[in-house]
PDB file of C-alpha atoms in Angstrom:
ATOM      1  CA  MET A   1     -95.993 -26.762  53.756  1.00  0.00           C
ATOM      2  CA  LYS A   2     -92.557 -28.020  54.832  1.00  0.00           C
ATOM      3  CA  ARG A   3     -91.781 -29.444  51.341  1.00  0.00           C
ATOM      4  CA  ALA A   4     -92.705 -26.120  49.701  1.00  0.00           C
ATOM      5  CA  GLN A   5     -90.400 -24.254  52.123  1.00  0.00           C
ATOM      6  CA  ILE A   6     -87.537 -26.617  51.240  1.00  0.00           C
ATOM      7  CA  GLN A   7     -88.133 -25.988  47.501  1.00  0.00           C
ATOM      8  CA  ILE A   8     -88.134 -22.200  48.055  1.00  0.00           C
ATOM      9  CA  GLY A   9     -84.881 -22.529  50.015  1.00  0.00           C
ATOM     10  CA  GLU A  10     -83.341 -24.574  47.176  1.00  0.00           C
ATOM     11  CA  THR A  11     -84.404 -21.982  44.589  1.00  0.00           C
ATOM     12  CA  ILE A  12     -82.923 -19.164  46.702  1.00  0.00           C
ATOM     13  CA  ALA A  13     -79.638 -21.097  47.089  1.00  0.00           C
ATOM     14  CA  VAL A  14     -79.438 -21.797  43.345  1.00  0.00           C
ATOM     15  CA  LEU A  15     -80.168 -18.132  42.539  1.00  0.00           C
ATOM     16  CA  PHE A  16     -77.542 -17.028  45.080  1.00  0.00           C
ATOM     17  CA  VAL A  17     -74.882 -19.259  43.479  1.00  0.00           C
ATOM     18  CA  PHE A  18     -76.007 -18.097  40.022  1.00  0.00           C
ATOM     19  CA  PHE A  19     -75.637 -14.427  40.935  1.00  0.00           C
ATOM     20  CA  ILE A  20     -72.277 -15.071  42.599  1.00  0.00           C
ATOM     21  CA  LEU A  21     -71.093 -16.678  39.326  1.00  0.00           C
ATOM     22  CA  ILE A  22     -72.467 -13.740  37.319  1.00  0.00           C
ATOM     23  CA  ILE A  23     -70.597 -11.273  39.598  1.00  0.00           C
ATOM     24  CA  ILE A  24     -67.325 -13.266  39.317  1.00  0.00           C
ATOM     25  CA  GLY A  25     -67.727 -13.406  35.517  1.00  0.00           C
ATOM     26  CA  PHE A  26     -68.406  -9.664  35.342  1.00  0.00           C
ATOM     27  CA  MET A  27     -65.374  -8.871  37.522  1.00  0.00           C
ATOM     28  CA  PHE A  28     -63.213 -11.049  35.261  1.00  0.00           C
ATOM     29  CA  TYR A  29     -64.611  -9.328  32.158  1.00  0.00           C
ATOM     30  CA  VAL A  30     -63.937  -5.857  33.635  1.00  0.00           C
ATOM     31  CA  LYS A  31     -60.365  -6.903  34.524  1.00  0.00           C
ATOM     32  CA  VAL A  32     -59.733  -8.169  30.974  1.00  0.00           C
ATOM     33  CA  ILE A  33     -61.176  -4.989  29.417  1.00  0.00           C
ATOM     34  CA  LYS A  34     -59.101  -2.791  31.774  1.00  0.00           C
ATOM     35  CA  ASP A  35     -55.914  -4.712  30.911  1.00  0.00           C
ATOM     36  CA  ASN A  36     -56.646  -4.361  27.201  1.00  0.00           C
ATOM     37  CA  ILE A  37     -57.210  -0.608  27.585  1.00  0.00           C
ATOM     38  CA  ASP A  38     -53.865  -0.327  29.453  1.00  0.00           C
ATOM     39  CA  ILE A  39     -52.111  -2.262  26.676  1.00  0.00           C
ATOM     40  CA  GLU A  40     -53.648  -0.024  23.994  1.00  0.00           C
ATOM     41  CA  LYS A  41     -52.698   3.070  26.010  1.00  0.00           C
ATOM     42  CA  GLU A  42     -49.102   1.806  26.243  1.00  0.00           C
ATOM     43  CA  GLU A  43     -48.994   1.150  22.492  1.00  0.00           C
ATOM     44  CA  MET A  44     -50.425   4.591  21.752  1.00  0.00           C
ATOM     45  CA  SER A  45     -47.811   6.197  24.035  1.00  0.00           C
ATOM     46  CA  GLN A  46     -45.070   4.294  22.205  1.00  0.00           C
ATOM     47  CA  LEU A  47     -46.344   5.496  18.826  1.00  0.00           C
ATOM     48  CA  ARG A  48     -46.609   9.084  20.096  1.00  0.00           C
ATOM     49  CA  SER A  49     -43.054   8.824  21.451  1.00  0.00           C
ATOM     50  CA  VAL A  50     -41.780   7.629  18.053  1.00  0.00           C
ATOM     51  CA  GLY A  51     -43.716  10.478  16.361  1.00  0.00           C
ATOM     52  CA  ILE A  52     -42.190  13.108  18.670  1.00  0.00           C
ATOM     53  CA  SER A  53     -38.691  11.635  18.162  1.00  0.00           C
ATOM     54  CA  GLN A  54     -39.083  11.825  14.389  1.00  0.00           C
ATOM     55  CA  ARG A  55     -40.428  15.389  14.589  1.00  0.00           C
ATOM     56  CA  ILE A  56     -37.320  16.426  16.578  1.00  0.00           C
ATOM     57  CA  MET A  57     -34.925  14.599  14.233  1.00  0.00           C
ATOM     58  CA  PHE A  58     -36.321  16.552  11.287  1.00  0.00           C
ATOM     59  CA  LEU A  59     -36.754  19.967  12.936  1.00  0.00           C
ATOM     60  CA  PRO A  60     -35.550  22.582  10.407  1.00  0.00           C
ATOM     61  CA  GLU A  61     -34.500  24.758  13.384  1.00  0.00           C
ATOM     62  CA  ILE A  62     -31.559  22.431  14.081  1.00  0.00           C
ATOM     63  CA  GLN A  63     -31.077  20.362  10.927  1.00  0.00           C
ATOM     64  CA  CYS A  64     -27.979  20.813   8.758  1.00  0.00           C
ATOM     65  CA  SER A  65     -28.277  21.998   5.220  1.00  0.00           C
ATOM     66  CA  GLU A  66     -25.815  22.827   2.493  1.00  0.00           C
ATOM     67  CA  ASP A  67     -26.888  24.924  -0.508  1.00  0.00           C
ATOM     68  CA  ASN A  68     -30.496  24.420   0.624  1.00  0.00           C
ATOM     69  CA  ILE A  69     -30.072  20.642   0.572  1.00  0.00           C
ATOM     70  CA  ILE A  70     -31.001  19.003   3.875  1.00  0.00           C
ATOM     71  CA  ILE A  71     -28.469  16.582   5.333  1.00  0.00           C
ATOM     72  CA  ASP A  72     -30.157  13.727   7.153  1.00  0.00           C
ATOM     73  CA  ASN A  73     -29.202  12.727  10.669  1.00  0.00           C
ATOM     74  CA  CYS A  74     -27.176  15.873  11.206  1.00  0.00           C
ATOM     75  CA  ILE A  75     -27.442  18.821  13.607  1.00  0.00           C
ATOM     76  CA  ASP A  76     -25.884  22.209  12.942  1.00  0.00           C
ATOM     77  CA  ILE A  77     -24.219  23.369  16.175  1.00  0.00           C
ATOM     78  CA  LEU A  78     -24.489  27.051  15.227  1.00  0.00           C
ATOM     79  CA  LYS A  79     -28.264  26.659  14.815  1.00  0.00           C
ATOM     80  CA  LEU A  80     -28.493  24.932  18.208  1.00  0.00           C
ATOM     81  CA  ASP A  81     -27.788  28.073  20.244  1.00  0.00           C
ATOM     82  CA  TYR A  82     -30.479  30.029  18.398  1.00  0.00           C
ATOM     83  CA  ALA A  83     -32.931  27.133  18.497  1.00  0.00           C
ATOM     84  CA  GLN A  84     -32.697  27.098  22.304  1.00  0.00           C
ATOM     85  CA  SER A  85     -33.852  30.709  22.618  1.00  0.00           C
ATOM     86  CA  ILE A  86     -36.452  30.456  19.813  1.00  0.00           C
ATOM     87  CA  MET A  87     -38.012  27.412  21.461  1.00  0.00           C
ATOM     88  CA  LYS A  88     -38.171  29.148  24.831  1.00  0.00           C
ATOM     89  CA  GLU A  89     -39.847  32.221  23.331  1.00  0.00           C
ATOM     90  CA  ASN A  90     -42.444  30.161  21.419  1.00  0.00           C
ATOM     91  CA  GLU A  91     -43.162  27.558  24.065  1.00  0.00           C
ATOM     92  CA  ILE A  92     -46.847  27.060  23.189  1.00  0.00           C
ATOM     93  CA  TYR A  93     -46.110  26.427  19.508  1.00  0.00           C
ATOM     94  CA  TYR A  94     -43.452  23.843  20.365  1.00  0.00           C
ATOM     95  CA  TYR A  95     -45.652  22.236  23.031  1.00  0.00           C
ATOM     96  CA  ASP A  96     -48.125  21.363  20.232  1.00  0.00           C
ATOM     97  CA  LEU A  97     -45.281  19.597  18.410  1.00  0.00           C
ATOM     98  CA  LEU A  98     -43.261  18.082  21.218  1.00  0.00           C
ATOM     99  CA  GLU A  99     -45.756  17.799  24.126  1.00  0.00           C
ATOM    100  CA  PHE A 100     -44.203  16.908  27.497  1.00  0.00           C
ATOM    101  CA  SER A 101     -40.618  16.083  26.642  1.00  0.00           C
ATOM    102  CA  ASP A 102     -37.013  16.914  27.378  1.00  0.00           C
ATOM    103  CA  VAL A 103     -34.663  17.180  24.398  1.00  0.00           C
ATOM    104  CA  ASN A 104     -30.901  17.277  24.809  1.00  0.00           C
ATOM    105  CA  VAL A 105     -28.016  17.129  22.382  1.00  0.00           C
ATOM    106  CA  VAL A 106     -24.842  15.673  23.883  1.00  0.00           C
ATOM    107  CA  GLN A 107     -21.507  15.934  22.111  1.00  0.00           C
ATOM    108  CA  ILE A 108     -19.421  12.774  22.550  1.00  0.00           C
ATOM    109  CA  TYR A 109     -16.466  13.450  20.221  1.00  0.00           C
ATOM    110  CA  PRO A 110     -14.455  15.686  19.974  1.00  0.00           C
ATOM    111  CA  GLY A 111     -14.698  16.838  23.588  1.00  0.00           C
ATOM    112  CA  GLU A 112     -17.919  16.975  25.557  1.00  0.00           C
ATOM    113  CA  ALA A 113     -20.726  19.500  25.446  1.00  0.00           C
ATOM    114  CA  LYS A 114     -24.451  19.529  26.124  1.00  0.00           C
ATOM    115  CA  TRP A 115     -27.349  21.604  24.806  1.00  0.00           C
ATOM    116  CA  ASN A 116     -30.860  21.497  26.187  1.00  0.00           C
ATOM    117  CA  ILE A 117     -33.097  22.591  23.332  1.00  0.00           C
ATOM    118  CA  TYR A 118     -36.555  21.921  24.779  1.00  0.00           C
ATOM    119  CA  SER A 119     -37.778  21.044  28.232  1.00  0.00           C
ATOM    120  CA  ARG A 120     -41.353  20.818  29.395  1.00  0.00           C
ATOM    121  CA  LYS A 121     -41.857  18.182  32.038  1.00  0.00           C
ATOM    122  CA  THR A 122     -44.746  17.014  34.189  1.00  0.00           C
ATOM    123  CA  GLU A 123     -44.640  15.268  37.539  1.00  0.00           C
ATOM    124  CA  ASP A 124     -47.958  13.589  36.825  1.00  0.00           C
ATOM    125  CA  PHE A 125     -46.898  11.062  34.151  1.00  0.00           C
ATOM    126  CA  SER A 126     -47.838   7.413  33.718  1.00  0.00           C
ATOM    127  CA  SER A 127     -45.266   6.417  31.099  1.00  0.00           C
ATOM    128  CA  LYS A 128     -41.832   7.683  30.158  1.00  0.00           C
ATOM    129  CA  PHE A 129     -39.679   6.781  27.161  1.00  0.00           C
ATOM    130  CA  VAL A 130     -36.062   7.706  26.501  1.00  0.00           C
ATOM    131  CA  THR A 131     -34.877   7.538  22.888  1.00  0.00           C
ATOM    132  CA  ASN A 132     -31.192   7.998  22.032  1.00  0.00           C
ATOM    133  CA  VAL A 133     -30.347   8.790  18.425  1.00  0.00           C
ATOM    134  CA  PRO A 134     -26.700   9.102  17.282  1.00  0.00           C
ATOM    135  CA  VAL A 135     -26.334  12.271  15.218  1.00  0.00           C
ATOM    136  CA  SER A 136     -23.595  14.052  13.374  1.00  0.00           C
ATOM    137  CA  LEU A 137     -22.773  17.473  14.863  1.00  0.00           C
ATOM    138  CA  TYR A 138     -21.778  19.798  12.054  1.00  0.00           C
ATOM    139  CA  ASP A 139     -19.648  22.853  12.697  1.00  0.00           C
ATOM    140  CA  PRO A 140     -20.181  25.183   9.701  1.00  0.00           C
ATOM    141  CA  ALA A 141     -17.172  27.291  10.691  1.00  0.00           C
ATOM    142  CA  SER A 142     -14.692  24.444  10.261  1.00  0.00           C
ATOM    143  CA  ARG A 143     -16.992  22.410   7.976  1.00  0.00           C
ATOM    144  CA  LYS A 144     -16.269  19.318  10.071  1.00  0.00           C
ATOM    145  CA  HIS A 145     -18.512  16.751  11.726  1.00  0.00           C
ATOM    146  CA  GLY A 146     -18.423  15.554  15.319  1.00  0.00           C
ATOM    147  CA  PHE A 147     -20.248  12.691  17.000  1.00  0.00           C
ATOM    148  CA  GLY A 148     -23.241  13.399  19.220  1.00  0.00           C
ATOM    149  CA  VAL A 149     -26.355  11.846  20.681  1.00  0.00           C
ATOM    150  CA  LEU A 150     -29.829  13.329  20.541  1.00  0.00           C
ATOM    151  CA  THR A 151     -31.584  12.283  23.744  1.00  0.00           C
ATOM    152  CA  ILE A 152     -35.357  12.560  23.681  1.00  0.00           C
ATOM    153  CA  GLU A 153     -37.270  11.904  26.900  1.00  0.00           C
ATOM    154  CA  THR A 154     -41.046  11.801  26.382  1.00  0.00           C
ATOM    155  CA  LEU A 155     -43.573  11.797  29.217  1.00  0.00           C
ATOM    156  CA  PHE A 156     -47.232  10.809  28.915  1.00  0.00           C
ATOM    157  CA  LYS A 157     -50.085  11.241  31.387  1.00  0.00           C
TER     158      LYS A 157
ATOM    159  CA  MET B   1     -76.801 -38.982  32.125  1.00  0.00           C
ATOM    160  CA  GLU B   2     -77.270 -35.618  33.891  1.00  0.00           C
ATOM    161  CA  ILE B   3     -73.749 -35.926  35.326  1.00  0.00           C
ATOM    162  CA  LEU B   4     -72.367 -36.362  31.795  1.00  0.00           C
ATOM    163  CA  GLY B   5     -74.140 -33.157  30.679  1.00  0.00           C
ATOM    164  CA  LEU B   6     -72.696 -31.275  33.658  1.00  0.00           C
ATOM    165  CA  ALA B   7     -69.195 -32.617  32.892  1.00  0.00           C
ATOM    166  CA  ILE B   8     -69.479 -31.409  29.258  1.00  0.00           C
ATOM    167  CA  VAL B   9     -70.593 -27.940  30.433  1.00  0.00           C
ATOM    168  CA  ILE B  10     -67.650 -27.719  32.862  1.00  0.00           C
ATOM    169  CA  VAL B  11     -65.156 -28.846  30.169  1.00  0.00           C
ATOM    170  CA  LEU B  12     -66.552 -26.212  27.761  1.00  0.00           C
ATOM    171  CA  MET B  13     -66.270 -23.519  30.453  1.00  0.00           C
ATOM    172  CA  LEU B  14     -62.642 -24.530  31.143  1.00  0.00           C
ATOM    173  CA  VAL B  15     -61.768 -24.393  27.432  1.00  0.00           C
ATOM    174  CA  ALA B  16     -63.392 -20.924  27.169  1.00  0.00           C
ATOM    175  CA  THR B  17     -61.469 -19.716  30.258  1.00  0.00           C
ATOM    176  CA  ILE B  18     -58.137 -21.013  28.893  1.00  0.00           C
ATOM    177  CA  PHE B  19     -58.876 -19.306  25.551  1.00  0.00           C
ATOM    178  CA  VAL B  20     -59.702 -15.968  27.229  1.00  0.00           C
ATOM    179  CA  VAL B  21     -56.593 -16.140  29.475  1.00  0.00           C
ATOM    180  CA  ARG B  22     -54.312 -17.064  26.551  1.00  0.00           C
ATOM    181  CA  PHE B  23     -55.482 -14.384  24.103  1.00  0.00           C
ATOM    182  CA  LEU B  24     -56.756 -11.542  26.253  1.00  0.00           C
ATOM    183  CA  VAL B  25     -55.199 -11.600  29.730  1.00  0.00           C
ATOM    184  CA  LEU B  26     -51.672 -12.675  28.719  1.00  0.00           C
ATOM    185  CA  LYS B  27     -51.533 -10.280  25.749  1.00  0.00           C
ATOM    186  CA  SER B  28     -48.419  -8.078  25.942  1.00  0.00           C
ATOM    187  CA  PRO B  29     -48.109  -4.652  24.247  1.00  0.00           C
ATOM    188  CA  THR B  30     -46.521  -4.583  20.784  1.00  0.00           C
ATOM    189  CA  GLU B  31     -43.025  -3.069  20.954  1.00  0.00           C
ATOM    190  CA  TYR B  32     -43.385  -0.394  18.252  1.00  0.00           C
ATOM    191  CA  ARG B  33     -40.649   1.767  19.812  1.00  0.00           C
ATOM    192  CA  LYS B  34     -38.089  -1.027  20.034  1.00  0.00           C
ATOM    193  CA  GLY B  35     -38.281  -1.623  16.275  1.00  0.00           C
ATOM    194  CA  PHE B  36     -37.841   2.076  15.520  1.00  0.00           C
ATOM    195  CA  VAL B  37     -34.954   2.528  17.985  1.00  0.00           C
ATOM    196  CA  SER B  38     -32.949  -0.524  16.924  1.00  0.00           C
ATOM    197  CA  SER B  39     -33.413   0.110  13.201  1.00  0.00           C
ATOM    198  CA  GLU B  40     -32.266   3.735  13.604  1.00  0.00           C
ATOM    199  CA  LEU B  41     -29.421   2.946  15.970  1.00  0.00           C
ATOM    200  CA  ALA B  42     -27.156   0.634  13.924  1.00  0.00           C
ATOM    201  CA  SER B  43     -27.418   2.685  10.750  1.00  0.00           C
ATOM    202  CA  ASN B  44     -27.127   6.126  12.409  1.00  0.00           C
ATOM    203  CA  MET B  45     -24.247   5.013  14.622  1.00  0.00           C
ATOM    204  CA  LEU B  46     -22.141   3.777  11.706  1.00  0.00           C
ATOM    205  CA  ASN B  47     -23.111   6.586   9.356  1.00  0.00           C
ATOM    206  CA  THR B  48     -22.274   9.251  11.960  1.00  0.00           C
ATOM    207  CA  LEU B  49     -19.022   7.603  13.035  1.00  0.00           C
ATOM    208  CA  LEU B  50     -17.707   7.407   9.465  1.00  0.00           C
ATOM    209  CA  LYS B  51     -18.359  11.136   8.906  1.00  0.00           C
ATOM    210  CA  THR B  52     -16.676  12.185  12.166  1.00  0.00           C
ATOM    211  CA  ALA B  53     -13.461  14.175  11.834  1.00  0.00           C
ATOM    212  CA  ALA B  54     -10.466  13.164  13.976  1.00  0.00           C
ATOM    213  CA  ILE B  55      -9.104  16.285  15.692  1.00  0.00           C
ATOM    214  CA  ASP B  56      -5.652  14.756  16.287  1.00  0.00           C
ATOM    215  CA  CYS B  57      -5.299  13.639  12.687  1.00  0.00           C
ATOM    216  CA  SER B  58      -5.458  16.797  10.566  1.00  0.00           C
ATOM    217  CA  GLN B  59      -9.295  16.666  10.768  1.00  0.00           C
ATOM    218  CA  LEU B  60      -9.368  13.596   8.510  1.00  0.00           C
ATOM    219  CA  THR B  61     -12.627  11.671   8.703  1.00  0.00           C
ATOM    220  CA  ILE B  62     -12.866   8.138  10.078  1.00  0.00           C
ATOM    221  CA  THR B  63     -13.610   6.967   6.519  1.00  0.00           C
ATOM    222  CA  GLU B  64     -10.314   8.466   5.316  1.00  0.00           C
ATOM    223  CA  LEU B  65      -8.428   6.967   8.248  1.00  0.00           C
ATOM    224  CA  LEU B  66      -9.941   3.549   7.523  1.00  0.00           C
ATOM    225  CA  GLN B  67      -8.967   3.840   3.859  1.00  0.00           C
ATOM    226  CA  ASP B  68      -5.372   4.515   4.924  1.00  0.00           C
ATOM    227  CA  CYS B  69      -5.543   1.740   7.513  1.00  0.00           C
ATOM    228  CA  SER B  70      -6.464  -0.849   4.854  1.00  0.00           C
ATOM    229  CA  GLN B  71      -3.809   0.328   2.395  1.00  0.00           C
ATOM    230  CA  ALA B  72      -0.532   2.234   2.864  1.00  0.00           C
ATOM    231  CA  ARG B  73      -0.777   3.035   6.621  1.00  0.00           C
ATOM    232  CA  SER B  74       1.152   6.211   5.897  1.00  0.00           C
ATOM    233  CA  ILE B  75      -0.783   8.494   8.265  1.00  0.00           C
ATOM    234  CA  THR B  76       0.597   9.150  11.714  1.00  0.00           C
ATOM    235  CA  CYS B  77      -1.562  11.295  13.977  1.00  0.00           C
ATOM    236  CA  ASP B  78      -0.399  14.078  16.321  1.00  0.00           C
ATOM    237  CA  ASN B  79      -0.447  11.723  19.316  1.00  0.00           C
ATOM    238  CA  GLY B  80       1.864   9.257  17.489  1.00  0.00           C
ATOM    239  CA  GLU B  81      -0.837   6.720  16.717  1.00  0.00           C
ATOM    240  CA  GLU B  82      -1.199   5.203  13.252  1.00  0.00           C
ATOM    241  CA  SER B  83      -4.498   5.425  11.335  1.00  0.00           C
ATOM    242  CA  CYS B  84      -5.680   1.961  12.477  1.00  0.00           C
ATOM    243  CA  GLN B  85      -4.900   2.570  16.162  1.00  0.00           C
ATOM    244  CA  HIS B  86      -6.383   6.053  16.119  1.00  0.00           C
ATOM    245  CA  THR B  87      -9.600   4.909  14.444  1.00  0.00           C
ATOM    246  CA  GLU B  88      -9.893   2.104  16.979  1.00  0.00           C
ATOM    247  CA  SER B  89      -9.399   4.469  19.926  1.00  0.00           C
ATOM    248  CA  ILE B  90     -12.021   6.946  18.610  1.00  0.00           C
ATOM    249  CA  ALA B  91     -14.522   4.131  17.957  1.00  0.00           C
ATOM    250  CA  LYS B  92     -13.834   2.669  21.403  1.00  0.00           C
ATOM    251  CA  ASN B  93     -14.373   6.069  23.036  1.00  0.00           C
ATOM    252  CA  VAL B  94     -17.651   6.595  21.162  1.00  0.00           C
ATOM    253  CA  PHE B  95     -19.001   3.102  21.892  1.00  0.00           C
ATOM    254  CA  THR B  96     -18.052   3.332  25.580  1.00  0.00           C
ATOM    255  CA  GLN B  97     -20.068   6.527  25.954  1.00  0.00           C
ATOM    256  CA  THR B  98     -23.041   5.266  23.967  1.00  0.00           C
ATOM    257  CA  LEU B  99     -23.749   1.540  23.515  1.00  0.00           C
ATOM    258  CA  ASP B 100     -21.856   0.422  26.648  1.00  0.00           C
ATOM    259  CA  LYS B 101     -23.561   3.142  28.715  1.00  0.00           C
ATOM    260  CA  TRP B 102     -26.978   2.036  27.416  1.00  0.00           C
ATOM    261  CA  SER B 103     -26.079  -1.616  28.263  1.00  0.00           C
ATOM    262  CA  MET B 104     -26.273  -2.740  24.650  1.00  0.00           C
ATOM    263  CA  GLN B 105     -24.082  -5.508  23.304  1.00  0.00           C
ATOM    264  CA  TYR B 106     -22.485  -4.946  19.924  1.00  0.00           C
ATOM    265  CA  GLU B 107     -19.764  -5.992  17.514  1.00  0.00           C
ATOM    266  CA  PHE B 108     -17.948  -3.492  15.315  1.00  0.00           C
ATOM    267  CA  LEU B 109     -15.755  -4.711  12.481  1.00  0.00           C
ATOM    268  CA  ALA B 110     -13.686  -2.989   9.793  1.00  0.00           C
ATOM    269  CA  TYR B 111     -12.329  -5.413   7.207  1.00  0.00           C
ATOM    270  CA  THR B 112     -11.378  -6.188   3.657  1.00  0.00           C
ATOM    271  CA  ASP B 113     -11.271  -9.896   4.476  1.00  0.00           C
ATOM    272  CA  PRO B 114     -13.884 -10.834   7.127  1.00  0.00           C
ATOM    273  CA  LYS B 115     -11.597 -13.600   8.456  1.00  0.00           C
ATOM    274  CA  SER B 116      -8.901 -11.120   9.494  1.00  0.00           C
ATOM    275  CA  PRO B 117     -10.568  -7.809  10.472  1.00  0.00           C
ATOM    276  CA  LEU B 118      -8.440  -4.659  10.759  1.00  0.00           C
ATOM    277  CA  ILE B 119     -10.496  -3.441  13.734  1.00  0.00           C
ATOM    278  CA  LYS B 120     -12.722  -5.508  15.986  1.00  0.00           C
ATOM    279  CA  LEU B 121     -14.580  -4.115  18.983  1.00  0.00           C
ATOM    280  CA  GLY B 122     -17.245  -5.663  21.198  1.00  0.00           C
ATOM    281  CA  LYS B 123     -18.451  -9.242  21.251  1.00  0.00           C
ATOM    282  CA  THR B 124     -20.123 -11.433  18.640  1.00  0.00           C
ATOM    283  CA  CYS B 125     -23.922 -11.525  19.003  1.00  0.00           C
ATOM    284  CA  LYS B 126     -25.148 -14.983  19.955  1.00  0.00           C
ATOM    285  CA  ALA B 127     -28.798 -14.542  19.094  1.00  0.00           C
ATOM    286  CA  GLU B 128     -30.914 -11.876  17.406  1.00  0.00           C
ATOM    287  CA  LYS B 129     -29.113  -8.808  16.020  1.00  0.00           C
ATOM    288  CA  ARG B 130     -29.579  -5.674  13.935  1.00  0.00           C
ATOM    289  CA  SER B 131     -26.796  -5.353  11.420  1.00  0.00           C
ATOM    290  CA  LYS B 132     -25.543  -2.550   9.207  1.00  0.00           C
ATOM    291  CA  ILE B 133     -22.719  -2.763   6.652  1.00  0.00           C
ATOM    292  CA  PHE B 134     -21.150   0.258   4.945  1.00  0.00           C
ATOM    293  CA  PRO B 135     -18.800  -0.333   2.011  1.00  0.00           C
ATOM    294  CA  ILE B 136     -15.819   2.015   1.688  1.00  0.00           C
ATOM    295  CA  PRO B 137     -14.049   2.223  -1.676  1.00  0.00           C
ATOM    296  CA  ILE B 138     -10.274   1.722  -1.660  1.00  0.00           C
ATOM    297  CA  SER B 139      -7.876   1.584  -4.621  1.00  0.00           C
ATOM    298  CA  THR B 140      -7.458  -2.176  -4.712  1.00  0.00           C
ATOM    299  CA  ALA B 141     -10.883  -3.439  -3.657  1.00  0.00           C
ATOM    300  CA  THR B 142     -13.651  -2.491  -1.242  1.00  0.00           C
ATOM    301  CA  MET B 143     -13.414  -2.478   2.489  1.00  0.00           C
ATOM    302  CA  TYR B 144     -16.406  -2.818   4.800  1.00  0.00           C
ATOM    303  CA  THR B 145     -17.412  -1.530   8.179  1.00  0.00           C
ATOM    304  CA  LYS B 146     -20.049  -3.533   9.990  1.00  0.00           C
ATOM    305  CA  LEU B 147     -21.952  -2.879  13.187  1.00  0.00           C
ATOM    306  CA  ASP B 148     -24.112  -5.549  14.795  1.00  0.00           C
ATOM    307  CA  ILE B 149     -26.332  -4.524  17.688  1.00  0.00           C
ATOM    308  CA  CYS B 150     -27.465  -7.550  19.678  1.00  0.00           C
ATOM    309  CA  GLY B 151     -30.998  -8.119  20.924  1.00  0.00           C
TER     310      GLY B 151
END
């Protein structure tokens, strides 16, 4: 009777240790999976940020053109003022394109000026990326170029 | 004999753990954005700067000022600066408000002979860099502008 009790006790102890090991292994597995999901989420956010930046850089609403030929990496400062109001009036359309982001054009030379062309922010974000792109600021009146920076701040939940 | 079996099992478990930690736990996210930003930055910065018109120099572009700087040096701007000095001060102003502000190290050079540059701003990159060279035609040869962004 006593020997049988000892054997039952041994079996219970072995099972206890076995289940503890299973639980530790499962916790480790969950942690690894969670970390991998976070990494993938971060990579996806980065790709979305790059996509939004490229969409803004090639927005026809602000891009320069001469005789219907688009000039790359150039913003028309006359178009900027109109783009601001158009983007405010059609906020839902631009939200589909630009999501939660803040887009500013800052003139560096000659003089200093700033235009906010789109702003839709959220307090509840998990990642934020700021992309600065040097752009030429074209004044069609004088037909001269200035130096500016397109600052794109993207926020992701 | 049983002890040997146990030791083998433990060694195998350790190898598996090291493998999992190395390839899954210590995996860092791929920097997709960094590649995009740095590739855009050097080329856009130089391209934009060369097109910029100098307000104190009869609205001549930086390219035109650099062409004069490497040849006759006949242009004197409204503030009394020559083409080389004026180009350098505009470039310095632009880089201070952009690359310096974003804590990025860079080296900007304008030269016909790389050993004696006409304009040199910033510091030489010691390690990895993104480089962009723009050739500018002049009557005698070709001059180059080069921007290296470190990191």
